[in-house]
Amino acid sequence: MKRVVHFTLNGFEVEQEIESHKMLLDLLREKFELTGTKEGCGQGECGACTVLVDGLAVNACLFPALEVEGRSVTTVEGLIGEGGRLHPIQEAFVEAGAVQCGFCMPGMVMSAKALLDETPNPTEEEIRRGISGNLCRCTGYVQIVDAIKLASQKLKGDGRG
Amino acid sequence: MNRFDYIIPKDLEEAISLVKGYGLEARYVAGGTDLLVRLKQRALRVNYLVSLRRIGELKGISRENGSVRIGGMTTFREILRSEIVQSHLPVLIEASKVLANPQVRNVATISGNICNAAPSADSLPPLMVLGATLTLRGPEGDRTIPLEDFFEGPGKTRKANDEVLLGLSVRMPDQETRFSFQKIGRVSQDIAIVNGAIAISLEKEEVRSVRLVLGAVAPVPLRLRGVEERLTGQRLTGHLLDEAQKMAEKEVQPISDVRASEEYRRHLSGVVVRRLIEKASGIEDL
Ligand SMILES: Cc1cc2nc3c(=O)[nH]c(=O)nc-3n(C[C@H](O)[C@H](O)[C@H](O)COP(=O)(O)OP(=O)(O)OC[C@H]3O[C@@H](n4cnc5c(N)ncnc54)[C@H](O)[C@@H]3O)c2cc1C
Ligand code: FES
Ligand code: FES
């Protein structure tokens, strides 16, 4: 059965018809062609599909599309700055050498954003817990943790959040 | 995943009448972190999911006449951030911290953890040693049931399909009773191989009363009544702890699965019981 959902997507008011058994991940990738958000496991285990709903990190593969009605969704595409500038968190990931194949990155960056929004100066332990729902098959996490520390410093100077 | 219809009812009454009307073709859905995974794995088929997420009266944590009430649709994120739970039920905080990961905790609810009835569910040992009582609402009205009597087997409870778990209530523990929680998984935040909780009250190192529950070692979260009886009225000594550890290994009824063998679970059960007692009593290296 098709239904219409209204929500805020990366700052824009949108509405879209979608079959009611679809997940937010399908809505983003198929209907809005926002393919930054990735599908890994499709079952809540890997975090590749992490987006923010009303500021909280959720797995879009397990979030029913219709549940975003009236809510605000931020995807990795929503982090882009003026003139296509990378977000400070993304810059930090590049500078720290935290990216290899890149598949986990959109989810990892969104988890980092959720963490830093709530905890601007996280300890290493808090960082590790903050990304504990995101798997990375390449990096071994050390540079990712470094990148989030660096991002925390950048954001203090930047005021953008 | 089959094409179910996802329905967001406007209130509880509508939700209940929908599920009553559709019968076994329908299910309530909370955060969906168990149910949607099972649908995706095709372990289950339903035609209607009736969402409880927007029903305000199922949310929130409050104190009422010496009890703490937790609404069914309260998420683990909200439990972790609740001052009431932090100050009165810290053992539930311990368990919630290691339940899944941030993305899951942001949507997963306590009612989902209870109604899903996984023997490994992390909130169940703490809630059972706290003596939680559930309140259910069905088409015929409300009823209460002790959490301890709620489970029949893995995924099976005494709740009818059209009954909603409104929430649970826990009597605020007295100052003397001490609690602890343990979880052993392959990595922290994975589903438990064994978990457990204890409520113990001591008088000069003598056990006045004790409740001990282990998870993932039987078809339902298991109260180790044999160990409880052995401990009650006794002074906590190293010898008694050795005995409790051995008794626990025998009292559990674990299975072998992808996470661990039956034998390993028996061994861990003893270890967990020992650690629970040591940690709660503050007496280590007996
Ligand atoms: C990656 C991952 C990791 C996980 N790790 C853990 C872990 O470490 N520990 C752990 O214990 N669990 C874990 N889980 C399991 C799951 O997240 C929890 O059991 C969670 O609490 C389920 O809640 P939910 O709101 O998502 O339930 P749902 O999936 O929405 O519902 C589960 C069941 O309960 C019923 N139900 C829910 N609420 C009500 C209600 N109010 N009234 C009537 N029926 C209701 C539903 O019909 C369904 O049958 C994990 C899950 C995933 C995907
Ligand atoms: S794709 Fe959503 S958690 Fe793996
Ligand atoms: S960089 Fe390849 S999975 Fe993380």
Coordinates of C-alpha atoms and ligand atoms in Angstrom, one line a residue:
Chain A
M1 CA 0.0 0.0 0.0
K2 CA 1.3 3.4 -0.9
R3 CA 1.2 6.4 1.5
V4 CA 2.6 9.9 1.5
V5 CA 5.2 11.0 4.0
H6 CA 6.1 14.7 4.7
F7 CA 9.4 15.5 6.4
T8 CA 12.5 17.8 6.4
L9 CA 15.4 16.3 4.5
N10 CA 18.7 18.1 4.9
G11 CA 16.9 21.3 5.7
F12 CA 14.3 21.2 2.9
E13 CA 10.6 20.4 3.4
V14 CA 9.7 17.4 1.2
E15 CA 6.9 15.0 0.6
Q16 CA 7.0 11.7 -1.2
E17 CA 4.8 8.8 -1.9
I18 CA 6.2 5.4 -0.9
E19 CA 5.1 1.9 -0.3
S20 CA 4.4 1.5 3.3
H21 CA 6.7 -1.5 4.0
K22 CA 9.8 0.4 2.8
M23 CA 12.5 1.6 5.1
L24 CA 14.0 5.1 5.3
L25 CA 17.1 3.7 3.5
D26 CA 14.9 2.9 0.4
L27 CA 13.2 6.3 0.6
L28 CA 16.6 8.1 0.6
R29 CA 18.4 6.0 -2.0
E30 CA 15.5 5.1 -4.4
K31 CA 13.1 8.1 -4.2
F32 CA 15.6 10.9 -3.5
E33 CA 18.6 9.4 -5.2
L34 CA 20.7 10.3 -2.1
T35 CA 23.1 7.4 -2.5
G36 CA 25.6 8.6 0.1
T37 CA 23.9 6.5 2.7
K38 CA 25.0 2.9 2.1
E39 CA 23.4 -0.5 2.7
G40 CA 25.8 -3.0 4.2
C41 CA 24.0 -5.7 6.3
G42 CA 20.5 -4.4 6.1
Q43 CA 20.0 -5.7 9.6
G44 CA 21.2 -3.1 12.1
E45 CA 24.7 -4.6 12.6
C46 CA 27.1 -2.5 10.5
G47 CA 26.0 1.1 10.7
A48 CA 26.7 1.9 7.0
C49 CA 23.2 3.3 6.7
T50 CA 23.5 5.6 9.7
V51 CA 21.6 8.9 9.3
L52 CA 20.3 11.4 11.9
V53 CA 16.6 11.6 12.7
D54 CA 15.8 14.6 14.9
G55 CA 19.5 14.7 15.6
L56 CA 19.8 11.1 16.8
A57 CA 21.8 8.5 14.9
V58 CA 19.7 5.6 13.6
N59 CA 20.1 2.8 11.2
A60 CA 18.1 3.8 8.1
C61 CA 17.8 0.1 7.1
L62 CA 15.6 -0.6 10.2
F63 CA 13.7 2.7 10.3
P64 CA 10.3 2.5 8.6
A65 CA 10.1 5.2 6.0
L66 CA 6.7 6.4 7.2
E67 CA 8.1 7.0 10.7
V68 CA 9.9 10.1 9.5
E69 CA 6.6 11.9 9.1
G70 CA 7.0 15.4 10.6
R71 CA 10.6 14.7 11.6
S72 CA 13.9 16.1 10.4
V73 CA 16.4 13.8 8.6
T74 CA 20.1 14.6 8.0
T75 CA 22.2 12.4 5.6
V76 CA 25.8 12.7 4.7
E77 CA 24.8 14.9 1.8
G78 CA 23.4 17.4 4.3
L79 CA 26.8 18.1 5.7
I80 CA 28.1 19.9 2.7
G81 CA 29.1 23.5 3.3
E82 CA 29.1 26.6 1.0
G83 CA 30.7 26.0 -2.4
G84 CA 30.7 22.3 -1.8
R85 CA 33.2 22.5 1.0
L86 CA 33.6 19.4 3.1
H87 CA 32.3 19.5 6.7
P88 CA 35.0 19.8 9.3
I89 CA 34.3 16.2 10.4
Q90 CA 34.9 15.0 6.8
E91 CA 38.0 17.2 6.5
A92 CA 39.3 15.6 9.7
F93 CA 38.7 12.1 8.3
V94 CA 40.7 12.9 5.2
E95 CA 43.5 14.6 7.1
A96 CA 43.8 11.8 9.6
G97 CA 44.1 9.2 6.9
A98 CA 41.0 7.5 8.2
V99 CA 39.5 6.5 4.9
Q100 CA 40.4 3.4 2.9
C101 CA 37.7 1.9 0.7
G102 CA 35.3 4.4 2.0
F103 CA 32.2 2.3 2.2
C104 CA 31.7 2.7 6.0
M105 CA 32.4 6.4 5.8
P106 CA 29.0 8.1 5.4
G107 CA 27.7 6.1 8.4
M108 CA 30.9 6.6 10.4
V109 CA 30.8 10.4 9.8
M110 CA 27.1 10.6 10.8
S111 CA 27.8 8.7 14.0
A112 CA 30.8 11.1 14.7
K113 CA 28.4 14.0 14.1
A114 CA 25.8 12.6 16.5
L115 CA 28.5 12.1 19.1
L116 CA 30.2 15.5 18.8
D117 CA 26.8 17.3 18.8
E118 CA 26.1 15.9 22.2
T119 CA 29.7 15.5 23.5
P120 CA 31.9 18.2 22.0
N121 CA 35.0 17.0 23.9
P122 CA 34.7 13.2 23.9
T123 CA 37.3 11.0 25.7
E124 CA 38.8 8.1 23.6
E125 CA 36.4 5.7 25.4
E126 CA 33.4 7.9 24.5
I127 CA 34.6 8.0 20.9
R128 CA 34.9 4.2 20.8
R129 CA 31.4 3.8 22.3
G130 CA 30.0 6.4 19.9
I131 CA 31.1 4.4 16.9
S132 CA 30.5 1.0 18.3
G133 CA 27.5 0.5 16.0
N134 CA 29.7 1.2 12.9
L135 CA 31.9 -1.6 11.3
C136 CA 34.9 -0.8 9.2
R137 CA 36.6 -3.6 7.4
C138 CA 39.6 -1.7 6.3
T139 CA 41.2 0.8 8.8
G140 CA 41.3 -1.0 12.1
Y141 CA 39.6 2.1 13.7
V142 CA 42.8 3.7 15.1
Q143 CA 42.8 6.5 12.5
I144 CA 39.0 6.9 12.8
V145 CA 39.4 7.6 16.5
D146 CA 42.2 10.1 15.7
A147 CA 40.0 11.7 13.0
I148 CA 37.1 12.2 15.5
K149 CA 39.6 13.8 18.0
L150 CA 40.8 16.1 15.3
A151 CA 37.2 16.9 14.3
S152 CA 36.4 17.8 17.8
Q153 CA 39.2 20.4 17.8
K154 CA 38.3 21.7 14.3
L155 CA 34.6 22.2 15.4
K156 CA 35.7 24.3 18.4
G157 CA 37.3 26.8 16.1
D158 CA 34.6 26.6 13.4
G159 CA 31.4 27.2 15.3
R160 CA 29.5 25.2 12.6
G161 CA 28.7 21.9 14.4
Chain B
M1 CA 10.7 -9.0 3.5
N2 CA 7.0 -9.4 2.5
R3 CA 4.9 -6.3 1.6
F4 CA 3.2 -5.5 4.9
D5 CA 1.1 -2.4 5.5
Y6 CA 2.6 -0.1 8.0
I7 CA 0.0 1.7 10.0
I8 CA 0.5 4.6 12.4
P9 CA -2.6 4.8 14.6
K10 CA -3.5 8.1 16.3
D11 CA -4.0 6.6 19.7
L12 CA -3.9 3.5 21.8
E13 CA -7.5 2.7 21.3
E14 CA -7.2 2.6 17.6
A15 CA -4.0 0.6 17.8
I16 CA -5.7 -2.1 19.9
S17 CA -8.8 -2.3 17.7
L18 CA -6.7 -2.6 14.6
V19 CA -4.7 -5.6 16.0
K20 CA -7.8 -7.1 17.4
G21 CA -9.5 -6.8 14.0
Y22 CA -6.6 -8.2 12.0
G23 CA -5.9 -11.0 14.4
L24 CA -2.6 -12.9 13.9
E25 CA -2.0 -11.1 10.5
A26 CA -1.0 -8.1 12.6
R27 CA 1.7 -7.2 15.1
Y28 CA 2.5 -4.2 17.2
V29 CA 5.8 -2.7 16.4
A30 CA 7.9 -0.5 18.7
G31 CA 11.5 0.3 17.7
G32 CA 11.5 -2.5 15.2
T33 CA 15.0 -3.7 16.0
D34 CA 13.9 -7.2 16.6
L35 CA 10.7 -7.4 14.6
L36 CA 12.0 -5.8 11.3
V37 CA 15.2 -8.0 11.4
R38 CA 13.0 -11.1 11.7
L39 CA 10.8 -9.9 8.8
K40 CA 13.9 -9.2 6.7
Q41 CA 15.3 -12.6 7.5
R42 CA 11.9 -14.1 6.5
A43 CA 11.7 -15.7 9.9
L44 CA 8.3 -14.2 10.2
R45 CA 5.5 -13.0 7.9
V46 CA 2.8 -10.5 8.8
N47 CA 0.5 -8.4 6.8
Y48 CA 0.1 -5.4 9.1
L49 CA 2.4 -3.7 11.4
V50 CA 0.7 -1.3 13.9
S51 CA 3.2 1.2 15.2
L52 CA 3.2 2.3 18.8
R53 CA 5.9 4.9 18.4
R54 CA 3.7 7.9 18.4
I55 CA 1.5 7.0 21.4
G56 CA 2.6 9.5 24.0
E57 CA 1.0 7.8 27.0
L58 CA 3.3 4.8 26.5
K59 CA 6.4 7.0 27.1
G60 CA 8.2 8.4 30.1
I61 CA 9.6 7.5 33.5
S62 CA 8.0 8.6 36.7
R63 CA 8.0 8.1 40.5
E64 CA 4.7 7.1 42.1
N65 CA 4.2 6.1 45.8
G66 CA 7.5 4.4 46.3
S67 CA 7.6 2.9 42.8
V68 CA 9.3 3.8 39.6
R69 CA 7.1 3.5 36.5
I70 CA 8.6 3.1 33.1
G71 CA 6.4 3.5 30.0
G72 CA 6.7 0.6 27.5
M73 CA 7.8 2.8 24.6
T74 CA 10.7 4.3 26.6
T75 CA 13.9 3.8 24.6
F76 CA 17.2 2.6 26.1
R77 CA 18.6 6.0 25.3
E78 CA 15.9 7.6 27.4
I79 CA 16.5 5.1 30.2
L80 CA 20.2 5.8 30.2
R81 CA 19.6 9.5 30.5
S82 CA 16.8 9.3 33.2
E83 CA 17.8 10.8 36.5
I84 CA 15.2 8.6 38.2
V85 CA 16.6 5.4 36.8
Q86 CA 20.2 6.6 37.5
S87 CA 19.5 7.3 41.2
H88 CA 17.0 4.5 42.0
L89 CA 17.7 1.6 39.6
P90 CA 21.4 1.8 38.7
V91 CA 21.5 -1.9 37.9
L92 CA 19.2 -1.2 34.9
I93 CA 21.6 1.5 33.7
E94 CA 24.5 -1.0 33.8
A95 CA 22.5 -3.4 31.6
S96 CA 21.3 -0.6 29.2
K97 CA 24.8 0.7 28.6
V98 CA 25.9 -2.6 27.1
L99 CA 22.7 -3.3 25.2
A100 CA 23.5 -3.1 21.5
N101 CA 25.0 0.2 20.1
P102 CA 24.0 3.8 20.0
Q103 CA 21.9 3.5 16.8
V104 CA 19.9 0.6 18.2
R105 CA 19.5 2.2 21.7
N106 CA 18.1 5.4 20.1
V107 CA 15.1 3.4 18.9
A108 CA 14.9 0.1 20.8
T109 CA 12.4 0.1 23.6
I110 CA 12.1 -1.6 26.9
S111 CA 8.7 -3.1 25.9
G112 CA 10.3 -4.6 22.8
N113 CA 13.1 -6.1 24.8
I114 CA 10.5 -7.7 27.2
C115 CA 7.9 -8.8 24.6
N116 CA 10.5 -10.2 22.2
A117 CA 11.2 -12.7 25.0
A118 CA 14.8 -13.5 24.0
P119 CA 16.4 -15.5 26.8
S120 CA 19.4 -13.3 26.3
A121 CA 17.7 -10.0 26.6
D122 CA 19.8 -7.7 28.7
S123 CA 17.1 -5.8 30.6
L124 CA 15.4 -8.9 31.9
P125 CA 17.8 -10.1 34.6
P126 CA 17.9 -6.7 36.3
L127 CA 14.1 -6.2 36.0
M128 CA 13.5 -9.6 37.4
V129 CA 15.7 -9.2 40.4
L130 CA 14.0 -5.8 40.9
G131 CA 10.7 -7.7 41.0
A132 CA 9.1 -5.7 38.1
T133 CA 5.4 -5.9 37.4
L134 CA 4.0 -5.4 33.9
T135 CA 0.7 -3.7 33.0
L136 CA -1.0 -4.9 29.8
R137 CA -4.0 -3.4 28.0
G138 CA -6.1 -5.5 25.7
P139 CA -9.6 -5.1 24.2
E140 CA -11.1 -6.3 27.5
G141 CA -9.2 -3.9 29.7
D142 CA -6.0 -3.8 31.8
R143 CA -4.3 -6.5 33.8
T144 CA -1.0 -6.8 35.7
I145 CA 1.4 -9.7 35.7
P146 CA 4.7 -10.1 37.5
L147 CA 7.6 -10.1 35.0
E148 CA 8.8 -13.4 36.5
D149 CA 5.6 -15.1 35.3
F150 CA 5.5 -13.5 31.9
F151 CA 7.7 -15.8 29.9
E152 CA 6.8 -19.3 28.5
G153 CA 9.8 -19.9 26.2
P154 CA 12.0 -18.3 23.6
G155 CA 9.8 -15.6 21.9
K156 CA 6.8 -16.9 23.9
T157 CA 5.0 -14.9 26.5
R158 CA 1.6 -14.9 28.3
K159 CA 0.6 -11.7 26.4
A160 CA -2.2 -12.1 23.9
N161 CA -1.3 -10.8 20.4
D162 CA -3.7 -7.9 20.7
E163 CA -2.5 -6.9 24.2
V164 CA -0.2 -3.9 24.5
L165 CA 2.5 -3.7 27.2
L166 CA 1.7 -0.3 28.7
G167 CA 4.7 -0.3 31.0
L168 CA 6.3 -1.7 34.1
S169 CA 6.6 -0.7 37.6
V170 CA 9.3 -1.5 40.2
R171 CA 9.2 -0.9 43.9
M172 CA 12.0 1.4 44.9
P173 CA 14.6 -0.9 46.5
D174 CA 15.5 -0.3 50.2
Q175 CA 18.9 1.1 51.1
E176 CA 20.3 -2.2 52.3
T177 CA 19.7 -4.2 49.0
R178 CA 22.7 -4.1 46.7
F179 CA 22.6 -5.0 43.0
S180 CA 25.0 -5.9 40.2
F181 CA 24.8 -6.9 36.6
Q182 CA 27.2 -8.9 34.4
K183 CA 27.2 -9.7 30.7
I184 CA 29.6 -11.9 28.8
G185 CA 29.6 -11.6 25.0
R186 CA 32.0 -12.2 22.2
V187 CA 32.6 -8.4 22.1
S188 CA 30.9 -6.0 24.4
Q189 CA 27.5 -4.9 23.1
D190 CA 27.0 -8.2 21.3
I191 CA 24.0 -10.5 22.3
A192 CA 25.0 -12.1 25.6
I193 CA 26.5 -15.6 25.8
V194 CA 25.5 -15.3 29.5
N195 CA 24.1 -12.4 31.4
G196 CA 22.8 -12.0 34.9
A197 CA 21.8 -9.8 37.8
I198 CA 21.6 -10.1 41.6
A199 CA 19.8 -8.3 44.4
I200 CA 21.3 -9.2 47.7
S201 CA 20.8 -7.8 51.2
L202 CA 23.5 -8.5 53.8
E203 CA 23.7 -8.1 57.5
K204 CA 27.3 -8.2 58.8
E205 CA 28.4 -10.4 55.8
E206 CA 25.4 -12.7 56.4
V207 CA 22.9 -13.0 53.5
R208 CA 19.5 -11.9 54.6
S209 CA 17.8 -12.3 51.2
V210 CA 19.0 -12.7 47.6
R211 CA 17.5 -12.9 44.2
L212 CA 19.6 -14.2 41.3
V213 CA 18.7 -14.4 37.6
L214 CA 20.8 -15.5 34.7
G215 CA 19.9 -15.0 31.0
A216 CA 20.8 -17.0 27.9
V217 CA 21.1 -20.2 29.9
A218 CA 17.6 -21.5 29.7
P219 CA 14.4 -21.1 27.5
V220 CA 13.5 -18.1 29.7
P221 CA 15.5 -15.8 32.0
L222 CA 16.2 -18.2 34.9
R223 CA 15.9 -17.6 38.7
L224 CA 18.5 -19.7 40.3
R225 CA 16.4 -20.7 43.3
G226 CA 18.8 -23.5 44.4
V227 CA 21.7 -21.1 44.7
E228 CA 19.4 -18.5 46.4
E229 CA 18.4 -21.0 49.0
R230 CA 21.9 -22.1 49.6
L231 CA 23.1 -18.5 50.2
T232 CA 20.2 -17.3 52.4
G233 CA 21.1 -17.0 56.1
Q234 CA 24.8 -17.9 55.5
R235 CA 27.9 -15.9 56.0
L236 CA 29.6 -15.1 52.7
T237 CA 32.9 -17.0 52.7
G238 CA 35.2 -18.2 49.9
H239 CA 33.9 -21.7 50.5
L240 CA 30.3 -20.7 50.1
L241 CA 31.1 -18.8 46.9
D242 CA 32.9 -21.9 45.5
E243 CA 29.8 -23.9 46.3
A244 CA 27.4 -21.3 44.7
Q245 CA 29.6 -21.3 41.6
K246 CA 29.3 -25.1 41.3
M247 CA 25.6 -25.2 42.0
A248 CA 25.0 -22.5 39.3
E249 CA 26.8 -24.7 36.7
K250 CA 24.3 -27.5 37.5
E251 CA 21.2 -25.4 37.9
V252 CA 21.2 -23.8 34.4
Q253 CA 19.8 -25.5 31.4
P254 CA 21.7 -24.0 28.4
I255 CA 21.8 -25.0 24.8
S256 CA 24.7 -24.9 22.3
D257 CA 24.3 -22.4 19.5
V258 CA 26.4 -20.2 17.2
R259 CA 27.6 -18.1 20.2
A260 CA 28.7 -20.8 22.6
S261 CA 28.5 -24.5 23.5
E262 CA 26.3 -25.8 26.3
E263 CA 29.5 -26.7 28.3
Y264 CA 31.0 -23.2 28.0
R265 CA 27.7 -21.6 29.0
R266 CA 27.6 -23.8 32.2
H267 CA 31.1 -22.8 33.0
L268 CA 30.4 -19.1 32.4
S269 CA 27.2 -19.3 34.5
G270 CA 29.3 -20.3 37.5
V271 CA 31.8 -17.5 36.8
V272 CA 29.0 -14.9 36.4
V273 CA 27.3 -15.9 39.6
R274 CA 30.6 -15.6 41.5
R275 CA 31.3 -12.2 40.0
L276 CA 27.7 -11.0 40.7
I277 CA 28.0 -11.9 44.4
E278 CA 31.5 -10.4 44.7
K279 CA 30.6 -7.2 43.0
A280 CA 27.3 -6.6 44.8
S281 CA 28.6 -7.5 48.2
G282 CA 31.8 -5.5 47.7
I283 CA 33.6 -8.5 49.1
E284 CA 36.2 -9.6 46.6
D285 CA 38.8 -12.4 46.6
L286 CA 37.1 -14.5 49.2
Ligands
LIG1 C1 22.4 -4.8 16.0 C2 21.6 -5.3 17.1 C3 22.1 -5.5 18.3 C4 21.3 -5.9 19.4 N1 21.9 -6.1 20.6 C5 21.2 -6.4 21.7 C6 21.8 -6.6 23.0 O1 23.0 -6.4 23.2 N2 21.0 -6.9 24.0 C7 19.6 -7.1 23.9 O2 19.0 -7.4 24.9 N3 19.0 -6.9 22.7 C8 19.8 -6.6 21.6 N4 19.2 -6.4 20.4 C9 17.7 -6.8 20.2 C10 16.8 -5.6 20.3 O3 17.4 -4.4 19.9 C11 16.1 -5.4 21.7 O4 15.5 -6.6 22.1 C12 15.1 -4.2 21.7 O5 14.8 -3.9 23.0 C13 13.8 -4.5 21.0 O6 13.0 -3.4 21.1 P1 12.2 -2.8 19.9 O7 11.5 -1.6 20.4 O8 13.1 -2.5 18.7 O9 11.2 -4.0 19.6 P2 10.4 -4.4 18.3 O10 11.3 -5.1 17.3 O11 9.6 -3.3 17.8 O12 9.4 -5.5 18.9 C14 9.8 -6.7 19.4 C15 8.6 -7.6 19.8 O13 7.9 -7.0 20.9 C16 6.5 -6.7 20.5 N5 6.2 -5.4 21.2 C17 7.1 -4.3 21.3 N6 6.5 -3.4 22.1 C18 5.3 -3.8 22.5 C19 4.3 -3.3 23.3 N7 4.4 -2.1 23.9 N8 3.2 -4.0 23.5 C20 3.0 -5.2 22.9 N9 4.0 -5.8 22.1 C21 5.1 -5.1 21.9 C22 6.5 -6.6 19.0 O14 5.2 -7.0 18.5 C23 7.6 -7.7 18.7 O15 7.0 -8.9 18.7 C24 19.9 -6.1 19.2 C25 19.4 -5.8 18.0 C26 20.1 -5.4 16.9 C27 19.5 -5.2 15.6
FES2 S1 22.9 -1.6 6.5 FE1 21.9 -0.7 8.2 S2 23.1 -1.4 9.8 FE2 24.0 -2.4 8.2
FES3 S1 37.2 2.3 5.0 FE1 36.6 0.4 4.1 S2 35.1 -0.2 5.4 FE2 35.8 1.4 6.4

